[in-house]
Amino acid sequence: MCCHPATSSPLFNPIKYHHRPRALGHRLASHNAMGSLAAADEPLPPLRYPPARRDGDIVDDYHGVLVPDPYRWMEDLESKEVKEFVEAQSAVADAVLSTCDHRGRLRGQLTALLDHPRYRAPFKRRGSYFYFHNPGLLPHAALHVQHGLDGEPGVLLDPNAFSDDATVSLSMIGVSDDGEHLAYGTSGSGSDWVTVRVMRVRDKHRLPDCLSWVKFSRIAWTCDGKGFFYSRFPAPKGDDGVQNSGIRTDINLNHEVYYHLLGTDQSDDVLCWNDPEHPKHIYTPEVTEDGKYVLLSVSEASEPVNKLYYCDLSALPHGLEGIKGTRDMLPFVKLVDEFEAYYGVIANDDAQFTILTNKDAPRYKLSRVGIDNPQSWVDVIPEDDKAVLESACAVHGNKLLVNYLSDVKYVLQVRSLITGELLHDIPIDIGSVNGITGRRVDSEVFIEFAGFLTPGIIYRCDLSAETPEMNIYREISVPGFDRTGFEAKQVFYQSKDGTKVPMFIVSKKGIDLDGSHPTLLYGYGGFGMSMTPQFSAARVVLMRNLGLVTCIANIRGGGEYGEGWHRAGSLANKQNCFDDFIAAGEFLVSAGYTSPSRLCIEGGSNGGLLVAGCVNQRPGLFGCALAHVGVMDMLRFHKFTIGRAWTCDFGCSENEEEFHWLIKYSPLHNVRRPWEKCAGGGGDHRQYPPIMLLTADHDDRVVPSHTLKFLATMQHVLCTSLQEHGSPQTNPIVARIARKSGHGCGRSTQKIIDEAADRYAFAAKMMGLSWID
């Protein structure tokens, strides 16, 4: 979630492939499983939650409204008191998980289903193909290279050798245009901080180059292969040279762009751009395919809005080396210098730039501008009446492979880069296009595809053919998975205000709609991120062995219908997200899929906020809730790491009007005893459903304090403050706190398996589900 669009993938693909911006992923954190398998009939033990000190002296004045914050001390994550609280809460979760009888079975089934070869789409550099591959249960996929499509593949870089415990992962890569060098970034314990190193491809020789304090960056090589651009923050005060010694929660300010020449020390890198007058700006450099220009995207928040600058590298009298050692920065020209829309360069023909934009086009369009006449813009592909222009890739000279999203289903087309004219439709099944790799110098493109019942297909398409065809290059096969036993369909339901909302429902074939089926409802609803069909081994296990119906609601706040859909679920309209998700649950009950006691809701990051907000508003509608790494304190999120970039979607408590939006739904500030006043109506709800919160000790995006403060608040309000008289809240409220993990990126295969087994065993226990052999 919630960071700069340029880093929307945990492994940034260095291909010149542009899509409308997405916030950083909602991948979730985990740690090794706790406890041991209990007997199948073992009851849940009486829970005694550890006491948490409440500091009544901490009261903030927000525009005349006094708001206590008794757990402010939990924001100091390195303090002894916080660490003791975490250990005590982990013991409670351990006790609960030890009674979850399906835990071992789930772990075994997940392990079996993940034990198969997995591939990502290859990308090409000077006749060599680079791709990621995991043969089965290795902690991380390794980067492979082969020379020519028929060449013998070999491992180029294996992240499994980075650390003994698999907690150091590969976070980004960049291969030089000549295919001679690889720059790669590693991160420890799931942190967003990255260390960049360089190796020679032909003999895997590691160069001494080492770049620290890199964050929200991409690696942009110059075409001569001498070096690359990257982005970083200044080293924190007291820098000891070790980025992974602990979690850093201080706000990230003063992003800078540097150029690194191979074989030199980072202290000699060329400062290309900074702007101390705008410390919140985030900069993303990119070099055009012809090597003539370096582009600079300037963002301030996670919304699809940026400025666009360029520098003509060919016009530098002495090249980049000429400004080394001087105080001069690159002479960037400001093509777009207002935060009014999104601008992403697809291709250039000398001074003619073709740009993907949402300027006056909430469903996006392609426009062209000559930088010698920057006031004159011409539409190449106008905005579609309904479909969202998801991405565009310039390939095979003057062709475009464009990707539309229509009612959350993908449509591929080949068009002319010059005129925008439709040349070919490319048939594709219902599913998701997860990546397109190709360049103008090559005729071939690779398309990565997956769906709810399709584990993965990589297509190769030769655009030089008279009629391009999608040929299967690699297909992922999952032993033991038979798709013929399942079905996926799309439905539309009405939200509270009458808005029609799409939802995918995946289940065993031929189920009776008698209200008996346990159901898992997943949602996100923020930052323009679209929830599209993806294959999930965990989903298969839940459907096959526990009988679950699994659902993905495409609620407002996402990007499924463009910026209008996004804006309808952000800022003053954020309540629409909760209303849409609650309406999805009500639909599943009224349509006969499930009942409230068998409806589990799940979401991560912004989706964790969604789940927590819905539990506060409608506790009686759900039988279980799983909230991962959620943004729970809506009044202080902007004070930590990159949180200030999320104000574009949420607002900020420092603004009086926006404070009043936030205080109404902030999970931390809206925990109520439902037996005293039923939130949202719908019956006499006696208590909150069973809740598992998930966070990680090194999450430096949504810092763990969000979850810890929310956990302590729920336990106090619903349980510990009523111990003398007994509390109606007997459903557990626990937290799974992962060790040496972050927001979700970089987790090992085993961590993914263990976390999934724990959370779904908890849900199965709470909903009383039986195992189906």
JSON list of C-alpha atoms in Angstrom, two decimals, residues 62 68 122 143 167 183 221 295 319 324 388 479 586 601 618 746 766 772:
[
{"chain": "A", "resi": 62, "resn": "TYR", "atom": "CA", "xyz": [-7.64, 18.61, 17.60]},
{"chain": "A", "resi": 68, "resn": "PRO", "atom": "CA", "xyz": [-6.97, 10.90, 24.67]},
{"chain": "A", "resi": 122, "resn": "PRO", "atom": "CA", "xyz": [11.35, -13.00, -18.98]},
{"chain": "A", "resi": 143, "resn": "LEU", "atom": "CA", "xyz": [17.14, -14.63, -11.01]},
{"chain": "A", "resi": 167, "resn": "THR", "atom": "CA", "xyz": [15.11, -12.85, 5.97]},
{"chain": "A", "resi": 183, "resn": "ALA", "atom": "CA", "xyz": [22.42, -3.77, -10.22]},
{"chain": "A", "resi": 221, "resn": "TRP", "atom": "CA", "xyz": [20.90, 2.67, -16.40]},
{"chain": "A", "resi": 295, "resn": "LEU", "atom": "CA", "xyz": [13.00, 11.61, -17.07]},
{"chain": "A", "resi": 319, "resn": "GLY", "atom": "CA", "xyz": [28.49, 14.08, -20.08]},
{"chain": "A", "resi": 324, "resn": "LYS", "atom": "CA", "xyz": [31.00, 15.08, -11.01]},
{"chain": "A", "resi": 388, "resn": "VAL", "atom": "CA", "xyz": [-9.92, 1.84, -18.05]},
{"chain": "A", "resi": 479, "resn": "PRO", "atom": "CA", "xyz": [-0.06, -31.05, -8.90]},
{"chain": "A", "resi": 586, "resn": "GLU", "atom": "CA", "xyz": [-25.19, -8.54, 3.48]},
{"chain": "A", "resi": 601, "resn": "ILE", "atom": "CA", "xyz": [-13.69, -10.85, 6.46]},
{"chain": "A", "resi": 618, "resn": "ARG", "atom": "CA", "xyz": [-21.24, -3.83, 12.17]},
{"chain": "A", "resi": 746, "resn": "GLY", "atom": "CA", "xyz": [10.39, -10.34, 0.83]},
{"chain": "A", "resi": 766, "resn": "MET", "atom": "CA", "xyz": [-13.82, -19.70, 15.44]},
{"chain": "A", "resi": 772, "resn": "ILE", "atom": "CA", "xyz": [-13.08, -32.40, 4.40]}
]
